[in-house]
Amino acid sequence: MAKKYILALDQGTTSSRTVLFDDKGKICGISQRETEQIYPKHGWVEQNAVEIYQSQLETMHKVIRDNNIDFEDILSIGITNQRETTVVWNKKTGEPVYNAIVWQDVRTSKYCKQLKKDETLNSYIQENTGLVIDSYFSATKVKWILDNVPKARIMAEKNELLFGTVDTWLLWNLTKGKVHATDYSNASRTMLYNIVKLDWDLHLLNNFEIPASMLPEVRSSNHHYGNFEFDNHKIPVTGIAGDQQAALFGQACFEKGEIKNTYGTGCFLLMNTGSKPKFSEHGLLTTIAWGLDGKIDYALEGSVFIAGAAIQWLRDGLQLIDNAKDSEYFATQVKEDSSVYVVPAFAGLGAPYWDMDARGSIFGLTRDTGKNHLIKATLESLAYRSKDLIVSMEEDSGVRLASLKVDGGACANNYLMQFQADILDTPVERAEIIESTALGAAYLSGIGVGLWKKEDILKNRKIQKEFQPEMDAVKRKKLYATWKKAVSRSMDWEE
Ligand code: ADP
């Protein structure tokens, strides 16, 4: 019998990729295409939604061609995507009425600031969507399109427009306009979905003046959404999840208390909190991890704004290193304990501090401080900021972390991973496949098509390297206490 495959469509902020997995969950091929970013005004970030779909389709065909695979050997398609990015299109013609407004776009931030003054609305949004009012999420982006694109509101009220996050837009196009749906994880990032009642929130739809007829149906992340038809083949689309949630699934964090950390430009941490939503006391977001056959798992989410970006700063800003990888070598040249601290608050500090007036700072400089100390301290700052979030998650959930599962570009750094294990006093597991996002989409899709069960995924998970904590408790406590002191002194800087 011919080998069978699963296609994971991974539509990210800067590129569209398709990853081809075989029926053992092994990567057989990857095709990738950059997508254009459009910056019409300061703080505005858009993409051409048609290009998003076309580039995704191209990478899908290319990976199949390059690996000499027949469409009939593709079992199913899974989708994972940049979250919150908003597309509104004409139901009849399929044409977007405006460019996709990307999650990073802050055109509605003034409006959000105004909304934040309304305390009743603030708490309503936190208690029902798990989010905090922010331009990041889809709700105010949809409202902006309806308020600013000529005729959009009239058309929406006549039931002529559809809204979708990127997964929904891809699905609608793949099924030639037959299916308008999303999964729980993506719905939970719109600030329109009630994660407690598991339905679109009518109060918020009224508040943002968004007609319910525009909204997609919300389904389980392993649902059979529809089929992609090509050359007389029907390929089922059976898995959808937002990128961070897909990575949590790809890392097999199925149990309450399990956390994955993605070390990219920023760090994204998600903790599975089980079947009930946990609301944070530390400014973390509550979100839906996934729905599997109608059963929901929730997650707590926190992010470090500047993580790998701080390594880029060492490379491009300070020109201390030629490439990110070299940071590991230079950090290991410092033999004594850390005495220098870098707080990478270049854009303020997020959870649990939430101080947008904090600024990047360096502490503990002495006459013998050299470049290696700065590089080491910058790497360590990623681990300290991640620990800040993990401690908050443990407090919010009441569960102590057993091991941290890591992925993303900077998890290749052994010094950083060992320091992370030491400062957490928890083992850090680097998976063999660090393409966790695409893997998560493939797993969901494989479950959807009946190829795998959760147990198979757990068995299939291979650890490339495990970092065991080695630091003694007194030193760990002292280092972390000094970090907290450094953070407190970097705060409230900007006037
Ligand atoms: P993104 O998906 O956000 O673009 P990636 O997962 O590709 O990020 O990771 C790239 C980031 O990780 C960059 O910011 C880079 O500076 C950092 N990085 C990559 N390799 C290393 C390394 N070996 N050590 C430290 N940082 C690294």
XYZ file of N, CA and C and ligand atoms in Angstrom, residues 262-266 307-309 311-312 315 324-328 379 408-410 412-413 416, ligand 1:
96
model
N 7.568 28.899 23.325
C 8.152 29.083 22.001
C 9.089 30.284 22.048
N 10.374 30.052 21.818
C 11.370 31.130 21.862
C 11.614 31.648 20.451
N 10.838 32.622 20.026
C 11.062 33.248 18.722
C 11.438 34.703 18.945
N 10.980 35.585 18.071
C 11.200 37.015 18.232
C 10.730 37.439 19.624
N 9.536 36.955 19.969
C 9.045 37.062 21.348
C 8.949 35.657 21.905
N 12.253 38.865 23.048
C 13.033 37.682 23.454
C 14.171 37.493 22.443
N 13.934 36.717 21.368
C 14.941 36.615 20.307
C 15.293 37.995 19.762
N 14.346 38.919 19.861
C 14.590 40.289 19.388
C 15.742 40.933 20.166
N 18.334 39.311 21.139
C 19.543 38.727 20.540
C 19.844 39.447 19.215
N 18.764 39.796 18.509
C 18.946 40.596 17.281
C 19.570 41.951 17.613
N 23.130 41.659 17.968
C 23.762 41.479 16.656
C 23.748 42.779 15.844
N 23.067 35.074 15.637
C 22.413 34.742 16.917
C 23.046 33.519 17.576
N 23.438 32.565 16.759
C 23.977 31.298 17.275
C 25.237 31.528 18.131
N 26.067 32.503 17.720
C 27.334 32.753 18.425
C 27.134 33.211 19.868
N 25.927 33.669 20.198
C 25.677 34.135 21.568
C 25.977 33.017 22.560
N 25.733 31.779 22.155
C 25.976 30.639 23.058
C 27.468 30.540 23.407
N 20.949 36.776 27.159
C 20.357 35.437 27.013
C 19.573 35.059 28.265
N 10.793 26.769 18.869
C 11.142 28.108 18.359
C 12.644 28.239 18.139
N 13.043 29.207 17.300
C 14.429 29.363 16.852
C 15.462 29.397 17.966
N 15.199 30.168 19.047
C 16.221 30.357 20.077
C 16.342 29.168 21.026
N 17.361 26.464 20.222
C 18.576 25.763 19.779
C 19.759 26.116 20.690
N 19.643 27.191 21.462
C 20.753 27.670 22.292
C 20.860 26.850 23.592
N 21.193 28.825 26.941
C 19.901 29.381 27.362
C 19.011 28.291 27.967
P 10.002 34.007 14.591
O 9.152 32.823 14.247
O 9.466 34.887 15.667
O 10.511 34.776 13.409
P 12.108 32.043 15.057
O 11.453 30.929 15.776
O 12.497 31.867 13.628
O 11.322 33.398 15.283
O 13.455 32.425 15.893
C 14.266 33.489 15.503
C 14.659 34.321 16.715
O 15.461 33.531 17.586
C 15.488 35.508 16.325
O 15.043 36.614 17.074
C 16.914 35.143 16.700
O 17.607 36.277 17.188
C 16.733 34.109 17.787
N 17.702 33.001 17.680
C 17.840 32.116 16.681
N 18.809 31.222 16.932
C 19.311 31.537 18.152
C 20.334 30.990 18.992
N 21.047 29.913 18.628
N 20.561 31.611 20.168
C 19.839 32.676 20.569
N 18.869 33.233 19.817
C 18.601 32.672 18.633
